[in-house]
């Protein structure tokens, strides 16, 4: 049997031995368990079994599948303490980050897709557009692709892992999920929940393994949903292109917040602190940079700094114990330290935080930076941690120009009491999504497609697009009544050709005649 990756180089969370992966609690440094580092053959076997189970799952129909999803919702609610405990111990996130983001998203999503999948995937009747398809019945069908491979990251072990499996399953696919090797236990727990909820055997598998395990899914599945870094996303897309299978990618982000001079400063400052620091800032759509109008810059910076200084950070110990948890992945610490050091060297003021916390566990203090600009890495590269750099701008136009000066385009926000003005500014932002007077909550608006542009991704989750992507379309044209011979049938006859020619000239030549008249 060939193991896919045989190194033990990865320190801390996700350390890999030949056939097992150690999982660490980043808030304490303790190893909480091991999961198998599956071989290529073992993963291929799971895909094969999933493929064999898929037709039976599809045949259950929307209602049969919805029953399993609703039972799973109930299971998560009943087992939420265990789910939260698993999330907290493998990622170091707070109780509230686990409950209000991961658990809430999963139960909301299970109900949403159980209810909406049938509506989004029912046959669409297409109206004929001209005499060329007149009298035909035109239907567009959605069929499951077969086996969907979901490759997930470590920052949201449920939302961005199991979360994407829900619409894929509701569409009638079997799914093989490869969670990040850093946080695999939450996905294994979801598999246990699905089994207890009545999911037929082999419809859902979790393939634990190192990065190469993701590559085995790309080699064997019929479609890939990937969430993670832009660098790996590009590799996945290239590999998928060789097999001509579809991919949907949600990648890195550098989400801008634009605060105009007429914004509700108190709300904007509270939101900046919440959405830059919750989940330790390890959210693809967290606020990563702020542009504030010069008239209110000092007041905004002061408010934000004051609020950030009050946040409690440390080992999560139940509800309300801390506001900010640990840095899940060791490599992220190096990025944070490098970005903050670079900003400091280039003249930024560090108003609070700015360093790794002493003592046990892996923590980086919530950090507010002022007097930053685009010569600094912290304003241009994804930092993915609890940092909040705030830049002064002259006006709205400069804010938009700087917000768009980025290879990324995931989420974004614009803040002003003048909602019409803010919406106008929002429309100029180059991003897959923009909130006005809010941030991040659009991820919970499941009816609205969410996805990145530029280097932030391809495709979308949520809304009709978020489930139709797990299907191949099948267009059917039905001719119910027809003559024995249509005018274009072989063999060609001059008289019929002339008739068709006149028809073409009549239909398509009239506009020109009218214009020249
Ligand atoms: P990666 O993109 O490296 O990993 C994401 C997933 O892909 C993991 O399951 C990983 O497995 C897997 N993977 C790794 N290599 C391959 C490959 N060649 N083919 C298929 N799958 C592969 O992200 P990281 O978790 O290492 O995070 C790196 C950076 O990405 C972060 O610092 C952050 O900037 C960004 N990021 C963005 C996220 C987002 O939501 N947009 C989420 C997470 C990270 P394994 O974990 O076992 O290596």
Coordinates of C-alpha atoms and ligand atoms in Angstrom, one line a residue:
X1 CA 0.0 0.0 0.0
X2 CA 1.4 3.4 -0.9
X3 CA 1.0 6.2 1.7
X4 CA 0.5 9.5 -0.1
X5 CA 2.7 11.7 2.0
X6 CA 5.2 10.1 4.4
X7 CA 6.8 13.0 6.1
X8 CA 6.6 14.0 9.7
X9 CA 7.7 17.5 9.0
X10 CA 4.5 19.3 10.0
X11 CA 5.0 20.5 13.6
X12 CA 2.1 20.7 16.1
X13 CA -1.4 20.3 14.7
X14 CA -1.5 18.0 11.8
X15 CA 1.9 16.3 12.4
X16 CA 2.0 13.2 10.1
X17 CA 3.5 9.9 10.7
X18 CA 3.5 7.1 8.1
X19 CA 0.0 6.0 8.8
X20 CA -1.5 8.4 11.4
X21 CA -1.9 12.1 11.9
X22 CA -1.6 13.7 15.4
X23 CA -4.2 16.3 16.3
X24 CA -3.3 18.9 18.8
X25 CA -5.3 21.3 20.9
X26 CA -3.7 24.6 19.9
X27 CA -4.9 26.3 23.1
X28 CA -2.9 23.9 25.3
X29 CA -0.4 22.2 23.1
X30 CA -1.7 18.7 24.1
X31 CA -2.2 16.0 21.5
X32 CA -5.9 15.1 21.7
X33 CA -5.8 12.0 19.4
X34 CA -4.7 10.5 16.1
X35 CA -6.6 9.8 12.8
X36 CA -5.5 7.5 10.0
X37 CA -3.3 8.9 7.2
X38 CA -5.2 6.9 4.5
X39 CA -3.3 5.5 1.6
X40 CA -4.3 6.2 -2.0
X41 CA -5.8 2.7 -2.3
X42 CA -7.9 3.2 0.8
X43 CA -9.3 6.6 -0.5
X44 CA -9.9 5.1 -3.9
X45 CA -11.9 2.3 -2.3
X46 CA -14.0 4.8 -0.4
X47 CA -14.8 6.7 -3.7
X48 CA -15.7 3.3 -5.3
X49 CA -18.1 2.4 -2.5
X50 CA -19.6 5.9 -2.6
X51 CA -20.2 5.5 -6.3
X52 CA -21.9 2.2 -5.8
X53 CA -24.2 3.7 -3.1
X54 CA -25.1 6.8 -5.0
X55 CA -27.9 5.5 -7.2
X56 CA -29.9 4.2 -4.2
X57 CA -29.5 7.5 -2.5
X58 CA -30.6 9.4 -5.6
X59 CA -33.6 7.1 -5.9
X60 CA -34.8 8.1 -2.4
X61 CA -35.9 11.4 -3.9
X62 CA -35.9 14.8 -2.3
X63 CA -38.3 13.9 0.4
X64 CA -36.4 10.8 1.5
X65 CA -33.1 12.7 1.5
X66 CA -34.7 15.6 3.4
X67 CA -35.8 13.3 6.2
X68 CA -32.2 12.3 6.8
X69 CA -31.0 15.9 6.8
X70 CA -33.7 16.9 9.3
X71 CA -32.8 14.0 11.5
X72 CA -29.2 15.1 11.3
X73 CA -30.3 18.6 12.4
X74 CA -32.0 17.2 15.4
X75 CA -28.9 15.0 16.1
X76 CA -26.6 18.1 16.1
X77 CA -29.0 20.0 18.4
X78 CA -29.1 17.1 20.8
X79 CA -25.4 16.5 20.7
X80 CA -24.3 20.1 20.5
X81 CA -22.1 20.0 23.6
X82 CA -20.1 17.2 22.1
X83 CA -19.9 19.0 18.8
X84 CA -18.7 22.2 20.4
X85 CA -16.2 20.3 22.6
X86 CA -14.7 18.6 19.5
X87 CA -14.5 21.9 17.6
X88 CA -13.0 23.8 20.5
X89 CA -10.4 21.1 21.3
X90 CA -9.1 20.6 17.8
X91 CA -9.1 24.3 16.7
X92 CA -8.7 26.3 19.9
X93 CA -11.7 28.5 19.0
X94 CA -14.1 29.8 21.6
X95 CA -17.3 28.2 22.7
X96 CA -19.2 31.1 21.0
X97 CA -17.3 30.8 17.8
X98 CA -18.2 27.1 17.8
X99 CA -21.9 27.6 18.7
X100 CA -22.8 30.8 16.9
X101 CA -20.9 30.1 13.7
X102 CA -20.3 26.4 13.2
X103 CA -23.3 24.8 15.0
X104 CA -25.8 27.5 14.0
X105 CA -24.7 27.4 10.3
X106 CA -24.9 23.6 10.1
X107 CA -28.4 23.4 11.6
X108 CA -29.7 26.4 9.6
X109 CA -28.1 24.9 6.4
X110 CA -29.5 21.4 7.0
X111 CA -33.1 22.8 7.2
X112 CA -32.6 25.2 4.3
X113 CA -31.4 22.6 1.8
X114 CA -33.9 20.0 3.0
X115 CA -36.6 22.5 2.1
X116 CA -35.2 24.3 -0.9
X117 CA -33.3 21.6 -2.9
X118 CA -36.3 20.3 -4.8
X119 CA -37.3 23.9 -5.8
X120 CA -33.8 24.7 -7.1
X121 CA -33.4 21.5 -8.9
X122 CA -36.8 20.8 -10.4
X123 CA -37.1 20.6 -14.2
X124 CA -37.2 24.0 -15.9
X125 CA -39.4 24.6 -18.8
X126 CA -37.8 26.9 -21.4
X127 CA -40.0 29.0 -23.7
X128 CA -39.2 28.7 -27.5
X129 CA -37.5 31.8 -28.8
X130 CA -38.3 31.8 -32.5
X131 CA -39.7 29.8 -35.4
X132 CA -36.5 27.7 -35.2
X133 CA -37.7 26.0 -32.0
X134 CA -41.4 26.8 -32.3
X135 CA -43.7 24.1 -31.2
X136 CA -41.0 22.2 -29.3
X137 CA -41.1 21.3 -25.7
X138 CA -37.8 22.4 -24.1
X139 CA -36.8 21.1 -20.7
X140 CA -33.7 21.6 -18.5
X141 CA -33.0 18.8 -16.0
X142 CA -30.6 18.7 -13.1
X143 CA -28.9 15.4 -12.5
X144 CA -26.4 14.7 -9.6
X145 CA -22.8 14.5 -10.9
X146 CA -22.2 11.2 -8.9
X147 CA -19.5 11.4 -6.3
X148 CA -18.6 14.9 -5.0
X149 CA -15.2 15.4 -3.4
X150 CA -15.2 18.1 -0.7
X151 CA -11.7 19.3 0.4
X152 CA -11.9 21.6 3.5
X153 CA -9.7 23.9 5.5
X154 CA -8.9 24.0 9.2
X155 CA -10.4 27.4 10.1
X156 CA -14.1 26.2 10.0
X157 CA -14.0 22.4 10.5
X158 CA -17.8 22.2 10.1
X159 CA -19.0 25.2 8.1
X160 CA -16.4 24.8 5.3
X161 CA -16.2 21.1 5.4
X162 CA -19.5 19.3 6.3
X163 CA -21.4 22.5 5.3
X164 CA -20.6 22.0 1.7
X165 CA -21.5 18.3 1.8
X166 CA -25.2 19.2 2.7
X167 CA -26.3 20.6 -0.7
X168 CA -24.1 18.0 -2.5
X169 CA -26.0 15.2 -0.7
X170 CA -29.4 16.9 -1.1
X171 CA -28.8 17.0 -4.8
X172 CA -28.5 13.2 -4.8
X173 CA -24.8 12.8 -4.8
X174 CA -22.6 10.6 -2.7
X175 CA -19.8 12.6 -1.0
X176 CA -16.2 11.9 0.1
X177 CA -15.0 14.6 2.4
X178 CA -11.3 15.3 3.0
X179 CA -11.0 17.5 6.0
X180 CA -7.8 19.4 6.9
X181 CA -5.4 17.2 8.6
X182 CA -5.2 19.8 11.3
X183 CA -8.9 19.5 12.3
X184 CA -10.3 16.1 11.2
X185 CA -12.3 15.1 14.3
X186 CA -15.3 17.4 13.6
X187 CA -15.8 15.8 10.2
X188 CA -15.6 12.3 11.7
X189 CA -18.3 13.3 14.2
X190 CA -20.5 14.5 11.4
X191 CA -20.2 11.1 9.8
X192 CA -21.3 9.5 13.0
X193 CA -24.3 11.9 13.2
X194 CA -25.3 11.1 9.6
X195 CA -25.2 7.4 10.3
X196 CA -27.3 7.8 13.4
X197 CA -29.7 9.9 11.3
X198 CA -30.4 7.1 8.9
X199 CA -28.0 7.9 6.0
X200 CA -27.5 4.7 4.0
X201 CA -24.1 3.1 4.2
X202 CA -21.3 4.4 2.0
X203 CA -23.2 7.5 0.8
X204 CA -20.8 9.7 2.9
X205 CA -17.2 9.0 3.7
X206 CA -14.5 11.0 5.5
X207 CA -11.1 10.5 4.0
X208 CA -8.6 11.6 6.6
X209 CA -5.1 12.2 5.3
X210 CA -2.5 14.7 4.4
X211 CA -2.7 17.2 1.5
X212 CA -2.1 14.5 -1.1
X213 CA -5.4 12.8 0.0
X214 CA -7.1 15.8 -1.6
X215 CA -5.3 15.1 -4.8
X216 CA -6.6 11.5 -4.8
X217 CA -10.2 12.9 -4.6
X218 CA -9.4 15.2 -7.6
X219 CA -8.2 12.1 -9.5
X220 CA -11.3 10.0 -8.7
X221 CA -14.4 12.1 -8.0
X222 CA -16.8 13.7 -10.5
X223 CA -16.7 17.2 -9.1
X224 CA -14.6 19.0 -6.5
X225 CA -15.6 21.6 -3.9
X226 CA -12.5 23.2 -2.4
X227 CA -12.0 25.8 0.3
X228 CA -8.5 26.9 1.3
X229 CA -5.6 28.9 0.1
X230 CA -5.4 30.4 -3.4
X231 CA -2.1 28.6 -4.0
X232 CA -3.6 25.1 -3.3
X233 CA -6.9 26.0 -5.1
X234 CA -4.9 26.8 -8.2
X235 CA -3.2 23.3 -8.1
X236 CA -6.6 21.6 -7.5
X237 CA -8.1 23.5 -10.5
X238 CA -5.1 22.5 -12.7
X239 CA -5.4 18.9 -11.7
X240 CA -9.1 18.9 -12.3
X241 CA -8.7 20.5 -15.7
X242 CA -6.7 17.4 -16.8
X243 CA -9.8 15.3 -16.1
X244 CA -12.2 18.0 -17.3
X245 CA -14.2 17.8 -14.1
X246 CA -15.9 20.9 -12.6
X247 CA -14.5 22.6 -9.5
X248 CA -15.9 25.2 -7.2
X249 CA -13.2 27.1 -5.3
X250 CA -13.5 29.4 -2.3
X251 CA -10.0 30.8 -1.7
X252 CA -8.2 33.6 0.1
X253 CA -9.5 37.0 0.8
X254 CA -8.4 40.5 2.0
X255 CA -11.7 41.9 2.8
X256 CA -11.9 45.7 3.0
X257 CA -14.2 47.8 5.2
X258 CA -14.9 51.3 4.0
X259 CA -16.1 53.7 6.7
X260 CA -17.5 57.0 5.3
X261 CA -17.6 60.2 7.3
X262 CA -21.4 59.9 8.0
X263 CA -21.2 56.4 9.4
X264 CA -22.7 55.3 12.8
X265 CA -19.2 55.2 14.3
X266 CA -20.2 53.2 17.4
X267 CA -21.8 50.4 15.3
X268 CA -19.0 50.5 12.8
X269 CA -16.3 50.2 15.5
X270 CA -18.1 47.4 17.3
X271 CA -18.5 45.5 14.0
X272 CA -14.8 46.1 13.1
X273 CA -13.7 44.5 16.4
X274 CA -16.2 41.6 16.1
X275 CA -15.6 40.7 12.5
X276 CA -11.8 41.2 12.5
X277 CA -11.2 39.3 15.8
X278 CA -13.9 36.6 16.1
X279 CA -12.6 33.1 15.4
X280 CA -9.2 34.7 16.0
X281 CA -9.5 36.5 12.7
X282 CA -9.1 33.1 10.9
X283 CA -12.1 33.6 8.7
X284 CA -11.8 33.9 4.9
X285 CA -14.4 36.8 5.1
X286 CA -13.1 38.5 8.2
X287 CA -12.4 42.2 8.0
X288 CA -8.7 42.3 7.0
X289 CA -8.2 46.1 6.3
X290 CA -10.2 49.3 7.1
X291 CA -10.3 52.5 5.1
X292 CA -11.7 55.4 7.2
X293 CA -12.5 59.0 6.0
X294 CA -10.0 61.5 7.4
X295 CA -12.7 63.5 9.3
X296 CA -13.5 60.6 11.6
X297 CA -10.3 58.6 11.5
X298 CA -8.9 59.5 14.9
X299 CA -12.2 59.0 16.7
X300 CA -12.7 55.6 14.9
X301 CA -9.2 54.4 15.7
X302 CA -9.6 55.4 19.4
X303 CA -12.9 53.6 19.7
X304 CA -11.6 50.4 18.1
X305 CA -8.4 50.4 20.1
X306 CA -10.3 50.9 23.4
X307 CA -12.7 48.0 22.5
X308 CA -9.9 45.7 21.4
X309 CA -8.0 46.3 24.7
X310 CA -11.0 45.0 26.6
X311 CA -11.1 41.6 24.8
X312 CA -10.2 38.5 26.9
X313 CA -8.0 35.9 25.2
X314 CA -7.0 32.5 26.4
X315 CA -7.9 28.8 26.6
X316 CA -11.6 28.5 26.0
X317 CA -13.4 27.1 29.0
X318 CA -17.1 27.1 28.3
X319 CA -19.6 29.8 27.4
X320 CA -18.5 33.4 28.1
X321 CA -15.0 32.4 29.2
X322 CA -13.0 34.2 26.6
X323 CA -13.6 36.4 23.5
X324 CA -10.6 35.2 21.4
X325 CA -9.2 31.7 21.1
X326 CA -6.0 30.3 19.8
X327 CA -4.2 30.3 16.4
X328 CA -5.2 26.9 15.0
X329 CA -2.2 26.3 12.7
X330 CA 1.4 26.9 13.6
X331 CA 2.4 28.2 10.2
X332 CA -0.1 31.0 10.6
X333 CA 1.9 32.4 13.6
X334 CA 4.9 33.1 11.2
X335 CA 2.6 35.0 8.8
X336 CA 1.2 37.1 11.6
X337 CA 4.6 37.9 13.1
X338 CA 6.0 38.7 9.6
X339 CA 3.1 41.0 8.6
X340 CA 3.2 42.9 11.9
X341 CA 7.0 43.3 11.9
X342 CA 6.9 44.5 8.3
X343 CA 4.2 47.1 9.1
X344 CA 6.2 48.3 12.2
X345 CA 9.4 48.7 10.2
X346 CA 7.5 50.8 7.5
X347 CA 6.1 53.2 10.1
X348 CA 2.8 51.8 11.3
X349 CA 1.8 52.4 14.9
X350 CA 0.8 49.3 16.9
X351 CA -1.9 50.6 19.2
X352 CA -2.5 47.4 21.0
X353 CA -1.3 43.8 20.8
X354 CA 1.3 43.1 18.1
X355 CA 2.9 39.9 19.5
X356 CA 2.5 36.2 20.4
X357 CA 1.2 35.7 24.0
X358 CA 3.6 34.2 26.5
X359 CA 2.8 30.9 28.1
X360 CA 1.1 27.7 27.1
X361 CA -0.9 27.4 23.9
X362 CA -0.7 29.3 20.6
X363 CA -2.1 32.8 20.9
X364 CA -1.6 36.0 19.1
X365 CA -2.8 39.2 20.8
X366 CA -5.7 41.1 19.1
X367 CA -3.7 43.8 17.3
X368 CA -4.8 47.3 16.1
X369 CA -2.5 49.1 13.7
X370 CA -2.8 52.8 12.5
X371 CA -1.0 54.8 9.9
X372 CA -0.7 51.9 7.6
X373 CA -0.5 52.0 3.8
X374 CA -0.3 49.7 0.7
X375 CA 3.5 49.4 0.9
X376 CA 2.9 47.0 3.9
X377 CA 2.2 43.3 3.6
X378 CA -0.6 43.7 6.2
X379 CA -2.6 45.7 3.7
X380 CA -2.0 43.6 0.6
X381 CA -1.5 40.0 1.6
X382 CA -4.0 37.7 3.5
X383 CA -3.0 37.8 7.2
X384 CA -5.6 35.4 8.5
X385 CA -5.3 36.3 12.2
X386 CA -6.5 38.8 14.8
X387 CA -5.1 42.0 13.2
X388 CA -7.0 45.2 12.3
X389 CA -5.0 47.7 10.2
X390 CA -6.8 51.0 9.8
X391 CA -5.8 53.4 7.0
X392 CA -6.8 57.1 6.6
X393 CA -8.4 58.2 3.3
X394 CA -9.3 61.6 1.8
X395 CA -12.6 60.6 0.3
X396 CA -14.9 58.0 -1.0
X397 CA -13.1 57.7 -4.3
X398 CA -9.8 57.0 -2.6
X399 CA -11.4 54.4 -0.4
X400 CA -12.8 52.5 -3.4
X401 CA -9.6 52.7 -5.3
X402 CA -7.6 51.2 -2.4
X403 CA -10.3 48.6 -1.7
X404 CA -10.0 47.5 -5.3
X405 CA -6.2 47.5 -5.2
X406 CA -6.0 43.8 -4.4
X407 CA -5.7 40.5 -6.2
X408 CA -8.5 39.3 -4.0
X409 CA -12.3 39.9 -4.1
X410 CA -14.2 37.9 -1.6
X411 CA -16.4 39.9 0.9
X412 CA -16.4 43.6 1.7
X413 CA -18.4 46.2 3.5
X414 CA -19.4 49.9 3.3
X415 CA -20.6 52.0 6.2
X416 CA -22.7 55.1 6.1
X417 CA -25.9 56.4 7.6
X418 CA -26.9 57.4 4.0
X419 CA -27.9 54.0 2.8
X420 CA -28.4 55.1 -0.8
X421 CA -24.9 56.5 -0.9
X422 CA -23.4 53.4 0.7
X423 CA -25.1 51.2 -1.8
X424 CA -23.8 53.3 -4.6
X425 CA -20.3 52.9 -3.2
X426 CA -20.9 49.1 -2.6
X427 CA -21.6 48.7 -6.3
X428 CA -18.1 50.0 -7.2
X429 CA -16.3 47.5 -5.0
X430 CA -14.7 44.6 -6.9
X431 CA -15.8 41.7 -4.7
X432 CA -18.1 38.7 -4.9
X433 CA -20.1 40.2 -2.1
X434 CA -20.5 43.5 -0.3
X435 CA -22.5 44.3 2.9
X436 CA -23.8 47.8 3.7
X437 CA -23.7 48.6 7.4
X438 CA -22.8 45.0 8.2
X439 CA -20.2 42.4 7.5
X440 CA -19.9 38.6 7.4
X441 CA -23.6 38.0 8.2
X442 CA -24.3 37.6 4.4
X443 CA -22.8 34.1 4.9
X444 CA -25.9 33.2 6.8
X445 CA -28.2 34.6 4.0
X446 CA -28.5 31.1 2.4
X447 CA -30.8 32.2 -0.4
X448 CA -28.1 34.6 -1.8
X449 CA -25.2 33.1 -3.7
X450 CA -21.8 33.8 -2.1
X451 CA -18.5 33.4 -3.8
X452 CA -15.2 35.2 -4.7
X453 CA -14.0 37.0 -7.7
X454 CA -10.4 37.6 -8.9
X455 CA -8.0 35.3 -6.9
X456 CA -10.7 34.6 -4.3
X457 CA -12.3 31.8 -6.2
X458 CA -14.6 30.4 -8.8
X459 CA -18.3 29.5 -8.4
X460 CA -20.5 30.1 -5.4
X461 CA -22.1 28.4 -2.5
X462 CA -25.7 29.2 -1.3
X463 CA -28.8 30.0 -3.4
X464 CA -29.8 28.1 -6.5
X465 CA -26.2 28.3 -7.8
X466 CA -25.0 26.7 -4.6
X467 CA -26.7 23.4 -5.4
X468 CA -27.0 23.4 -9.1
X469 CA -23.2 23.3 -9.3
X470 CA -23.4 19.8 -7.8
X471 CA -25.4 18.7 -10.9
X472 CA -24.8 18.2 -14.6
X473 CA -27.6 19.6 -16.7
X474 CA -29.5 17.7 -19.2
X475 CA -31.5 19.6 -21.9
X476 CA -34.3 17.7 -23.5
X477 CA -36.1 18.9 -26.7
X478 CA -39.3 17.1 -27.6
X479 CA -41.0 17.4 -31.0
X480 CA -44.6 16.3 -30.3
X481 CA -46.0 16.9 -33.8
X482 CA -44.1 17.2 -37.0
X483 CA -44.5 16.7 -40.8
X484 CA -42.9 13.7 -42.4
X485 CA -40.1 16.0 -43.6
X486 CA -38.9 19.3 -42.2
X487 CA -37.8 21.9 -44.8
X488 CA -34.1 21.5 -43.9
X489 CA -34.1 17.6 -44.2
X490 CA -31.9 16.0 -46.9
X491 CA -31.9 15.9 -49.8
X492 CA -31.8 19.6 -50.5
X493 CA -34.3 21.1 -53.0
X494 CA -33.9 24.5 -54.6
X495 CA -37.5 25.5 -53.9
X496 CA -37.3 24.7 -50.2
X497 CA -33.9 26.4 -49.9
X498 CA -35.3 29.6 -51.5
X499 CA -38.3 29.5 -49.1
X500 CA -35.9 29.3 -46.1
X501 CA -33.7 32.0 -47.6
X502 CA -36.8 34.4 -47.8
X503 CA -37.7 33.5 -44.3
X504 CA -34.2 34.3 -43.0
X505 CA -34.1 37.6 -44.9
X506 CA -37.6 38.5 -43.6
X507 CA -36.8 37.7 -40.0
X508 CA -33.2 38.9 -39.7
X509 CA -33.0 41.6 -42.5
X510 CA -35.9 43.8 -41.4
X511 CA -34.0 45.8 -38.8
X512 CA -31.3 46.8 -41.3
X513 CA -33.9 47.8 -43.9
X514 CA -35.7 49.9 -41.4
X515 CA -32.5 51.6 -40.3
X516 CA -31.5 52.5 -43.8
X517 CA -35.0 53.6 -44.8
Ligands
LIG1 P1 -4.5 24.7 2.1 O1 -5.1 25.4 0.9 O2 -3.1 24.3 2.0 O3 -5.4 23.5 2.5 C1 -6.8 23.4 2.3 C2 -7.1 21.9 2.2 O4 -6.5 21.4 1.0 C3 -6.7 21.0 3.3 O5 -7.6 20.0 3.5 C4 -5.3 20.5 2.8 O6 -4.9 19.3 3.4 C5 -5.7 20.3 1.3 N1 -4.6 20.2 0.4 C6 -3.3 20.6 0.6 N2 -2.6 20.4 -0.6 C7 -3.5 19.9 -1.5 C8 -3.3 19.4 -2.8 N3 -2.1 19.5 -3.5 N4 -4.4 18.9 -3.4 C9 -5.6 18.8 -2.8 N5 -5.8 19.2 -1.6 C10 -4.7 19.7 -0.9 O7 -4.7 25.7 3.3 P2 -4.0 25.7 4.7 O8 -5.0 25.0 5.5 O9 -2.6 25.2 4.7 O10 -4.0 27.3 4.9 C11 -3.1 28.1 4.2 C12 -3.6 29.5 4.0 O11 -4.8 29.4 3.2 C13 -4.0 30.1 5.3 O12 -2.9 30.7 5.9 C14 -5.0 31.1 4.8 O13 -4.3 32.3 4.3 C15 -5.7 30.5 3.6 N6 -6.9 29.8 4.0 C16 -8.1 30.3 3.5 C17 -9.3 29.8 3.8 C18 -10.6 30.2 3.3 O14 -11.6 29.9 3.9 N7 -10.6 31.0 2.2 C19 -9.4 28.6 4.7 C20 -8.1 28.2 5.2 C21 -6.9 28.7 4.8 P3 -4.0 19.3 4.7 O15 -4.6 20.2 5.7 O16 -4.0 18.0 5.1 O17 -2.6 19.8 4.2

